[in-house]
CSV table of C-alpha atoms in Angstrom, one decimal:
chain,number,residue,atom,x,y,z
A,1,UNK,CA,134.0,298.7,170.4
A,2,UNK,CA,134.9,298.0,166.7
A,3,UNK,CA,132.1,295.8,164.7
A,4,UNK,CA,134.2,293.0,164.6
A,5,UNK,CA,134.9,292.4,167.9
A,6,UNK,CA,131.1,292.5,169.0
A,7,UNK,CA,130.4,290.3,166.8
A,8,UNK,CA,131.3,286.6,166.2
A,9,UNK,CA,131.0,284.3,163.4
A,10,UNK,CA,127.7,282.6,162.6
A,11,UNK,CA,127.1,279.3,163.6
A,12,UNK,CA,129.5,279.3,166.5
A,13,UNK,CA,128.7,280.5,170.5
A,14,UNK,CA,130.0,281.3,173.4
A,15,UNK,CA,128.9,279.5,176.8
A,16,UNK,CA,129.3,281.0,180.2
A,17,UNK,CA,127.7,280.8,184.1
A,18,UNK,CA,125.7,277.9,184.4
A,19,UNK,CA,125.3,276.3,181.0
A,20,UNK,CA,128.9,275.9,181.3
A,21,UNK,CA,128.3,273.9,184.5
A,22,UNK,CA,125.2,272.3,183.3
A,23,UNK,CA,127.1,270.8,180.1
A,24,UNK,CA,130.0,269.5,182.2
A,25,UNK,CA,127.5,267.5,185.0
A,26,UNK,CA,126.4,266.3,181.5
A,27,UNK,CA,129.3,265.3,180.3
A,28,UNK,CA,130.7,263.5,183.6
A,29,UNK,CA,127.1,261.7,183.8
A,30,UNK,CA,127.7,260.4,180.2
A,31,UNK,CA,131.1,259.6,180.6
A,32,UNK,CA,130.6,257.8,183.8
A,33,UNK,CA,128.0,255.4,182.3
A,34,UNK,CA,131.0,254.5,179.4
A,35,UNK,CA,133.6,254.0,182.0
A,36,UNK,CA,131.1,251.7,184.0
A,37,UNK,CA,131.2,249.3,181.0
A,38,UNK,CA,134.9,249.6,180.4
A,39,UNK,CA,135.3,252.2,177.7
A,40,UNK,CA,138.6,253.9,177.8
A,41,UNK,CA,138.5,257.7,177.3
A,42,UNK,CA,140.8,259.0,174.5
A,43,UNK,CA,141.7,262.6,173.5
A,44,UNK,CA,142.0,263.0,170.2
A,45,UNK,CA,143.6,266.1,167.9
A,46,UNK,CA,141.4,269.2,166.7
A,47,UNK,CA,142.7,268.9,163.5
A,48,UNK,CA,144.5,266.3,161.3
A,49,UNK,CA,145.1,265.7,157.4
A,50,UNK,CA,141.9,266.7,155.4
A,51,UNK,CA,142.8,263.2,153.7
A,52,UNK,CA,142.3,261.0,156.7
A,53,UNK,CA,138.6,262.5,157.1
A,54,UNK,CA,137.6,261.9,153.3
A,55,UNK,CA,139.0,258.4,154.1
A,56,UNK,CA,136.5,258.1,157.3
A,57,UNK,CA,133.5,260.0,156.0
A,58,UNK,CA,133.7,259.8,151.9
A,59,UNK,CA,134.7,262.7,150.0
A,60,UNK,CA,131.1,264.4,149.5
A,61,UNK,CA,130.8,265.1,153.4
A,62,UNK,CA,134.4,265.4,154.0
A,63,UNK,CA,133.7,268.6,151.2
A,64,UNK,CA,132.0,270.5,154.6
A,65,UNK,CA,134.8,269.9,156.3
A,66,UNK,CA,137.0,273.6,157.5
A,67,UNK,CA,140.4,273.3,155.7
A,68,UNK,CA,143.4,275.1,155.8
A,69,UNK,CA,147.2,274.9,155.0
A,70,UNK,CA,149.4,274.1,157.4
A,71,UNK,CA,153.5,275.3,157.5
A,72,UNK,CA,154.7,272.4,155.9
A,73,UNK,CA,151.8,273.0,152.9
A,74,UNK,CA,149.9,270.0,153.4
A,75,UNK,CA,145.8,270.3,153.7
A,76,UNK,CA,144.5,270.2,157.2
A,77,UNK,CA,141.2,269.9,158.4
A,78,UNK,CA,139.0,270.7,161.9
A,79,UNK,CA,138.1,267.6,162.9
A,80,UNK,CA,134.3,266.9,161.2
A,81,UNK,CA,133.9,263.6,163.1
A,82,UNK,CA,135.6,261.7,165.6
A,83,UNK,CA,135.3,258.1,164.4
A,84,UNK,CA,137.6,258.1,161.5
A,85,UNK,CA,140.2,259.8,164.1
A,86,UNK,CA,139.6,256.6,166.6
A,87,UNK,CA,139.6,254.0,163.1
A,88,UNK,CA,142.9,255.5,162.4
A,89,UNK,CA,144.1,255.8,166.2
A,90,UNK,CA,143.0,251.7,166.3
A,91,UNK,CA,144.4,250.4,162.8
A,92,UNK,CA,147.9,252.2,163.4
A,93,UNK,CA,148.8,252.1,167.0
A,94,UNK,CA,146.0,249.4,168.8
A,95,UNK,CA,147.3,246.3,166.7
A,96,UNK,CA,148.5,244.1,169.6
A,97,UNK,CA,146.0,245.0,172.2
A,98,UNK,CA,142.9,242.3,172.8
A,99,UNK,CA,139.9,242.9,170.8
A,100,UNK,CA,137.6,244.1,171.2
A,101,UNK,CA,138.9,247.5,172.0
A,102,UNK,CA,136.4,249.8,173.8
A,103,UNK,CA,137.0,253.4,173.6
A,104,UNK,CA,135.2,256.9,174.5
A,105,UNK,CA,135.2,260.1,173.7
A,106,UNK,CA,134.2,263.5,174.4
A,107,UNK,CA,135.0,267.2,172.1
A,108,UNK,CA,134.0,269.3,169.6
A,109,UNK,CA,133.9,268.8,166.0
A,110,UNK,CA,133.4,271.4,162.8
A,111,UNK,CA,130.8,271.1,159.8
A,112,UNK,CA,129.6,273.6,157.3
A,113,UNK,CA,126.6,273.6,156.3
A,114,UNK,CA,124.4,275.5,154.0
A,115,UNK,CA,123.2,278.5,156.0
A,116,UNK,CA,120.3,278.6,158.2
A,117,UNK,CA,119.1,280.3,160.9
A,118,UNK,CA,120.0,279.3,164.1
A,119,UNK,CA,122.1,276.4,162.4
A,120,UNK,CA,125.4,275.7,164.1
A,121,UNK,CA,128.6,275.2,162.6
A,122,UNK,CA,130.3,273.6,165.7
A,123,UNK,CA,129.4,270.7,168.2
A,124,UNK,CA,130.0,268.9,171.0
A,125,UNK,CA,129.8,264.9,170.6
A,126,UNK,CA,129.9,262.4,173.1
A,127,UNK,CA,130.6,258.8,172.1
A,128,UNK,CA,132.0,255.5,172.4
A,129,UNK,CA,133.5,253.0,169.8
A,130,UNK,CA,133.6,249.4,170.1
A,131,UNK,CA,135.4,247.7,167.6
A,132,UNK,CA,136.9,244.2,166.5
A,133,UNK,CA,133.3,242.2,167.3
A,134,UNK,CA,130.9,241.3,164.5
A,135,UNK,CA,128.9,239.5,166.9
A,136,UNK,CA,125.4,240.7,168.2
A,137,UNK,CA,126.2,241.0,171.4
A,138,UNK,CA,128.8,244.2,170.3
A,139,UNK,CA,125.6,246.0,168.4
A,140,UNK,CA,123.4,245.2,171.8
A,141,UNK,CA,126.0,245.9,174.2
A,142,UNK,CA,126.5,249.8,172.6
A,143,UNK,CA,122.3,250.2,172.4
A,144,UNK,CA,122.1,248.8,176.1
A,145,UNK,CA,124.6,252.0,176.9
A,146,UNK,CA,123.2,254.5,175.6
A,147,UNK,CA,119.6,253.6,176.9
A,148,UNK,CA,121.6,253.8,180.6
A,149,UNK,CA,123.2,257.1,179.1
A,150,UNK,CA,120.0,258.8,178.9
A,151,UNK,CA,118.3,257.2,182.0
A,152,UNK,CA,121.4,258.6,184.1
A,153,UNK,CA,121.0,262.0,183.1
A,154,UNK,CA,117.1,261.8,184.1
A,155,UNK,CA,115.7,261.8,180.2
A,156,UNK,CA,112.7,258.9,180.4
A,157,UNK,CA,111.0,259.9,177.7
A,158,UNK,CA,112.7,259.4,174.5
A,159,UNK,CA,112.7,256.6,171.4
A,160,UNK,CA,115.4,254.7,169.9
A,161,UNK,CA,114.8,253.9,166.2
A,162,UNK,CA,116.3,251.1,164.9
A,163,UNK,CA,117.3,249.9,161.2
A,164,UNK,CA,119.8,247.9,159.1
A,165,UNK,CA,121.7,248.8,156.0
A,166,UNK,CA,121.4,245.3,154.6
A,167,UNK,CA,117.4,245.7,154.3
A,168,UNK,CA,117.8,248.3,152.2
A,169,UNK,CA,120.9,246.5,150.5
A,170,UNK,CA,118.8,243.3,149.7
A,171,UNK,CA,116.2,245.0,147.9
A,172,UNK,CA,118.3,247.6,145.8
A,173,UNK,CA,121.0,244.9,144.5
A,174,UNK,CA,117.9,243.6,142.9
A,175,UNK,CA,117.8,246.3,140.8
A,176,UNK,CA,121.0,246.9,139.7
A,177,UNK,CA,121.8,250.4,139.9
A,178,UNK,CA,124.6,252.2,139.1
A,179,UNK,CA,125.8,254.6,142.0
A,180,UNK,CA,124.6,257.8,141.2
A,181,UNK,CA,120.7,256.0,140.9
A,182,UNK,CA,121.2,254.2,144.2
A,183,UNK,CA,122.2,257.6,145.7
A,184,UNK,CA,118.6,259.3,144.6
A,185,UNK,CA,117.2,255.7,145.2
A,186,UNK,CA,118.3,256.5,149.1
A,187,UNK,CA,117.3,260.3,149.3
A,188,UNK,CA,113.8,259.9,148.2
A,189,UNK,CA,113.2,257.3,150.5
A,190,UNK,CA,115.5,258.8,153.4
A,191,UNK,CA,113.2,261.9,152.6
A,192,UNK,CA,109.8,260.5,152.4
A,193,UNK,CA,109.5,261.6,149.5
A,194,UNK,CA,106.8,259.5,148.0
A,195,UNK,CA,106.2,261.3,144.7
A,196,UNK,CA,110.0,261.1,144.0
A,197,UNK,CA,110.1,258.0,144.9
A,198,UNK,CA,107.6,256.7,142.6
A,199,UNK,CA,108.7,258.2,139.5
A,200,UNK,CA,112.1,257.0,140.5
A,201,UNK,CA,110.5,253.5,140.2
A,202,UNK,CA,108.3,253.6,137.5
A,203,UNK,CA,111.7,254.0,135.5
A,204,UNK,CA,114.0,251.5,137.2
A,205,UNK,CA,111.8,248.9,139.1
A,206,UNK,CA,108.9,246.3,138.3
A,207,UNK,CA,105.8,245.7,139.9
A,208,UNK,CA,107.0,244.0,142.6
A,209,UNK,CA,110.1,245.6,143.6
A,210,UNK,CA,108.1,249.5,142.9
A,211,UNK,CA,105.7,248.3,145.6
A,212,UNK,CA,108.4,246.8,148.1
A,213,UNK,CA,109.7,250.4,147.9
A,214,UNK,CA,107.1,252.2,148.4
A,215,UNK,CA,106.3,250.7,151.7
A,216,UNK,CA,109.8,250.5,152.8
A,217,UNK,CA,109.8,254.3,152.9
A,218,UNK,CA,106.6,254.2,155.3
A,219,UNK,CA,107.4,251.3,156.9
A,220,UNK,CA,108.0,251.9,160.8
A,221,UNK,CA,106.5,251.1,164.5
A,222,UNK,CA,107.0,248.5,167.1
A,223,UNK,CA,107.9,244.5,166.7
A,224,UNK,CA,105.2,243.6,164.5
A,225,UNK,CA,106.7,245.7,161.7
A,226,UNK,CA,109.0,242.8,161.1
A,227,UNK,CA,106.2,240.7,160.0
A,228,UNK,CA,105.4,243.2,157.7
A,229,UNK,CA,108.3,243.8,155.7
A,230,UNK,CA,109.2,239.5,155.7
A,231,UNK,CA,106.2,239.9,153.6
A,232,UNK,CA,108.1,242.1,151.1
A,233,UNK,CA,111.5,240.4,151.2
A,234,UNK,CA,112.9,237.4,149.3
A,235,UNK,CA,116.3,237.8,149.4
A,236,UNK,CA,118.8,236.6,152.0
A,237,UNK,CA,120.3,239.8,152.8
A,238,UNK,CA,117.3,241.5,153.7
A,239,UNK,CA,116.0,238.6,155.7
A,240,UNK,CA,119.1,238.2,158.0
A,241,UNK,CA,118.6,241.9,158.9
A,242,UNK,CA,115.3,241.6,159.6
A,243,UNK,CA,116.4,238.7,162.3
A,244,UNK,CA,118.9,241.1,163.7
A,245,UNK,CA,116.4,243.2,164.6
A,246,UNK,CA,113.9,240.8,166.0
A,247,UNK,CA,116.7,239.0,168.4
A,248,UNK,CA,117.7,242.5,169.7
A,249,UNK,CA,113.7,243.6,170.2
A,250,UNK,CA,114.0,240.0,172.1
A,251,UNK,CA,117.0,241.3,174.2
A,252,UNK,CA,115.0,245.0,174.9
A,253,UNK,CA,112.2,243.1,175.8
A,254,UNK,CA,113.7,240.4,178.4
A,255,UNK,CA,115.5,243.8,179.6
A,256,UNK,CA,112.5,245.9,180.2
A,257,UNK,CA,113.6,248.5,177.9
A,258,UNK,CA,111.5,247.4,174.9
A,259,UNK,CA,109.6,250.7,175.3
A,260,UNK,CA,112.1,252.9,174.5
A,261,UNK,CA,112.6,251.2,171.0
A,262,UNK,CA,110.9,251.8,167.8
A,263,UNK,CA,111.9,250.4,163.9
A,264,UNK,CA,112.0,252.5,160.8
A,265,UNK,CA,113.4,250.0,158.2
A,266,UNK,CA,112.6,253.9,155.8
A,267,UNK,CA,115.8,255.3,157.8
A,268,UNK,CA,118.2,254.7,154.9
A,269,UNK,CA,120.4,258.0,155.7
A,270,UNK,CA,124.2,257.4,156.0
A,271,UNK,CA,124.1,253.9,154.4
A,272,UNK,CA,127.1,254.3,152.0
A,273,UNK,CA,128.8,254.3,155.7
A,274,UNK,CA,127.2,251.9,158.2
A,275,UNK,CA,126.9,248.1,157.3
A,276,UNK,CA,124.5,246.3,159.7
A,277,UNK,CA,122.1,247.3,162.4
A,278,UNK,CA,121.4,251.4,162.8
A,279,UNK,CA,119.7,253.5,165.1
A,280,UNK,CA,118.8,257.5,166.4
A,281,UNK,CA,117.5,258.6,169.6
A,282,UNK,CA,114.9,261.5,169.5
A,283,UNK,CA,113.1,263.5,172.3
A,284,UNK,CA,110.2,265.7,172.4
A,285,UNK,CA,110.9,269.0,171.8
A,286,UNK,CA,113.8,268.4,169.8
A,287,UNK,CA,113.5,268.6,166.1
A,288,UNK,CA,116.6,266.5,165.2
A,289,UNK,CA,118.0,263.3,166.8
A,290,UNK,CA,120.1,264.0,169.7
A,291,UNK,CA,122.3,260.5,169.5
A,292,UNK,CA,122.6,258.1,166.3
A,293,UNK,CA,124.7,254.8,165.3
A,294,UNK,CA,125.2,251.7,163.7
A,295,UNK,CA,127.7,248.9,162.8
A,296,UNK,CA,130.6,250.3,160.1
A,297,UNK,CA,132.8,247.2,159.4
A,298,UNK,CA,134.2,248.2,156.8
A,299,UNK,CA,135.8,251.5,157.3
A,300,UNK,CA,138.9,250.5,159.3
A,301,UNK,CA,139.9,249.0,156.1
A,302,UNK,CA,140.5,252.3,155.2
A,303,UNK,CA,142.9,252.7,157.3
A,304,UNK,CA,144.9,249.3,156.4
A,305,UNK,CA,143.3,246.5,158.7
A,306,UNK,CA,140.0,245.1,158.2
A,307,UNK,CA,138.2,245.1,161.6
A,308,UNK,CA,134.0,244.9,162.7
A,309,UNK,CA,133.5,247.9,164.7
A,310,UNK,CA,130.2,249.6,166.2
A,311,UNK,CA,129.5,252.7,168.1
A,312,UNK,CA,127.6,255.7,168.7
A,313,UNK,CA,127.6,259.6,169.8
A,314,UNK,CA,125.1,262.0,171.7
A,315,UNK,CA,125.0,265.2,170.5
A,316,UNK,CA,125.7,267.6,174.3
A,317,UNK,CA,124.3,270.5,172.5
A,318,UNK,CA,120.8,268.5,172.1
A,319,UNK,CA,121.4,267.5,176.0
A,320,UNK,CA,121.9,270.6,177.2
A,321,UNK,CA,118.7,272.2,175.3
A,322,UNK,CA,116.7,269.1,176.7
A,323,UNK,CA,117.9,269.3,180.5
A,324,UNK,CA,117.8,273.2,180.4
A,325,UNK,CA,114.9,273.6,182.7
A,326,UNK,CA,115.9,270.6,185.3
A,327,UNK,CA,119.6,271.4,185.0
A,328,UNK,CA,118.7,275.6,185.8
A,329,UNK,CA,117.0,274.2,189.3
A,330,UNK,CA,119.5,273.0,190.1
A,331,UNK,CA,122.3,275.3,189.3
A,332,UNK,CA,119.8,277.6,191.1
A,333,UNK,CA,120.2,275.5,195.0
A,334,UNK,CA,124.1,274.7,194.6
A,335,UNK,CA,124.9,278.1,193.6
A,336,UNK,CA,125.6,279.4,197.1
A,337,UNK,CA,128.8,280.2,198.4
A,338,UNK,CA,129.8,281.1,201.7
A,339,UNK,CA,131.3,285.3,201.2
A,340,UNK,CA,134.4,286.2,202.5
A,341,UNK,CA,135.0,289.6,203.7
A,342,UNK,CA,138.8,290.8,204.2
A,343,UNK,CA,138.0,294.1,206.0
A,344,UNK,CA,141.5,294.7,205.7
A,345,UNK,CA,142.7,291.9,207.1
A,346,UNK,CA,143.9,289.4,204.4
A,347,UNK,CA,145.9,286.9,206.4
A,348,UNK,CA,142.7,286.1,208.5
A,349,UNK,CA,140.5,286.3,205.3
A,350,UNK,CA,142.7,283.7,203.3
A,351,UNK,CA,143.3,281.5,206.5
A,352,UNK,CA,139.3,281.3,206.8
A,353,UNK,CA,139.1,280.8,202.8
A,354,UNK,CA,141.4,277.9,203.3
A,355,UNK,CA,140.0,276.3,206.2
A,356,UNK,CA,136.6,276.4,204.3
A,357,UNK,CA,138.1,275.3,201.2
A,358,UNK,CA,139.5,271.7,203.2
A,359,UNK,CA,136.0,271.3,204.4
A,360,UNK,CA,134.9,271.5,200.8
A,361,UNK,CA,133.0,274.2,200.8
A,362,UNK,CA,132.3,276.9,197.9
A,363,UNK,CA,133.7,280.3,198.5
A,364,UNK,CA,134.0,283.8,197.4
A,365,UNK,CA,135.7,286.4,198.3
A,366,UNK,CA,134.2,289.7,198.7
């Protein structure tokens, strides 16, 4: 066998046996839990202009996207994402329905990447969007789901992080950077990175706005981080997201899911896209978050209507690597299929096959 056809391209993979079965009881679970709460499932294209996804996602990430040329010489694009292809699906063909309009999803998308080991190039989101609500309820509604997402699939043990753009907002149109500072402004404190951070300030902040941001970038734990960062806020902006948070910790906590939810008012990545309230979902033993969203009201504009929108994905990839070891015991006990032996006799074998098959049985012929 040549080279090139034992080998296959990095950052891609081939699934077989019972992973494949273990991601689609995943999937269905998942799926279920949107249905349950009204989400319509939508199948959306592999590909579609390059131009729609630097519309969706900004033209820095849509750079990672994989492009080609289609017969009619106009840029495509894999799809990167899936929300800018339900934005787009919404603003063009949705306008009469009743809002809000709940929809779900489930595919694989494309990124490049700088290469790493082990780093894929292709995965498999799950997800739900919920758009034409500004209210609360919309951002709680989506958090509530994808608490019950996780529970249904047997994960207990898991955090939710929540944050708001507009914290971060408040306190940065204070110091009236221009848009390449407020982009280093966001990676040294999406980073951590304290001593960037502070020679970042020491040029562009005073005393009381290079201490605000300091402590925003460590600034995370349960309720009573709110106090803390009222302390450092005297802006409107920043206040109102602060009481965003607090009503929803309310809701979690008249729910009995308070546990599951942490803030981080420091998680600041992917705020030239979301607007309001944010959040990830991490597990142990995973080194990256498995789920993430937020509130993006403005990006629909983009797409000619102006429209509130929130949602979120799980990443199946993350699932699958989490559930492995429950999800192989059990592939393990329904594995067994009654074996068929023709012995010559194939109109008796397939007649048997058949009758087994109406009884719902698993079969396999020998």
């Amino acid at each position: 066998m040549s080279s090139s056809l034992s080998r296959i391209p990095s950052g891609v993979q081939y699934i077989f046996d019972d992973e494949v079965r273990a991601r689609r009881w995943i999937e269905r679970q998942v799926m279920a839990v949107f249905e349950g709460w009204s989400y319509s499932e939508i199948i959306l294209p592999i590909f579609d202009y390059a131009d729609l996804f630097a519309l969706g996602m900004g033209k820095d990430q849509a750079e990672r996207t994989y492009r080609f040329t289609g017969r009619d010489r106009k840029l495509l694009a894999l799809r990167p994402e899936m929300t800018s292809l339900v934005a787009r699906t919404v603003a063009t063909r949705f306008g009469n329905r009743p809002r809000p309009v709940r929809l779900s999803y489930s595919g694989e998308v494309f990124r490049w990447d700088e290469p790493r080991g082990g780093r894929q190039y292709e995965f498999h989101q799950i997800g739900l969007e919920h758009i034409g609500s500004d209210r609360l309820e919309a951002d709680t509604e989506v958090l509530v789901i994808a608490i019950e997402a996780l529970r249904q699939l047997g994960i207990e043990h898991f955090t939710i992080t929540l944050g708001h753009a507009d914290f971060f907002n408040g306190l940065a149109a204070r110091l009236a950077l221009d848009e390449n500072s407020r982009r280093s402004l966001l990676e040294a404190i999406d980073r951590k990175d304290i001593a960037r951070l502070k020679t970042f300030l020491d040029a562009h902040a005073g005393e009381a706005n290079h201490d605000a941001f300091l402590r925003l970038a460590v600034l995370a734990g349960k309720r009573d981080v709110i106090e803390q960062a009222r302390a450092l806020v005297s802006n409107d902006k920043s206040a109102a997201a602060l009481d965003d948070i607090e009503r929803v910790c309310q809701i979690a906590e008249a729910l009995g899911i308070a546990a599951y939810i942490d803030i981080d008012l420091g998680d600041v990545g992917g705020l030239d896209y979301y607007t309001g309230l944010t959040f990830k979902i991490y597990a142990p033993g995973l080194g990256t978050a498995l789920g993430r969203g937020g509130r993006y009201d403005r990006l629909l504009e983009n797409f000619g209507i102006a429209e509130p929108a929130v949602g979120f994905s799980l990443c199946l990839d993350w699932l699958a690597q989490l559930l492995a070891p429950q999800l192989r015991e059990t592939a393990v006990k329904s594995s067994d299929a009654v074996r068929i032996m023709p012995d010559g006799d194939l109109v008796a074998a397939f007649k048997e096959a058949n009758r087994l098959r109406s009884e719902g049985k698993k079969i396999e012929i020998s």
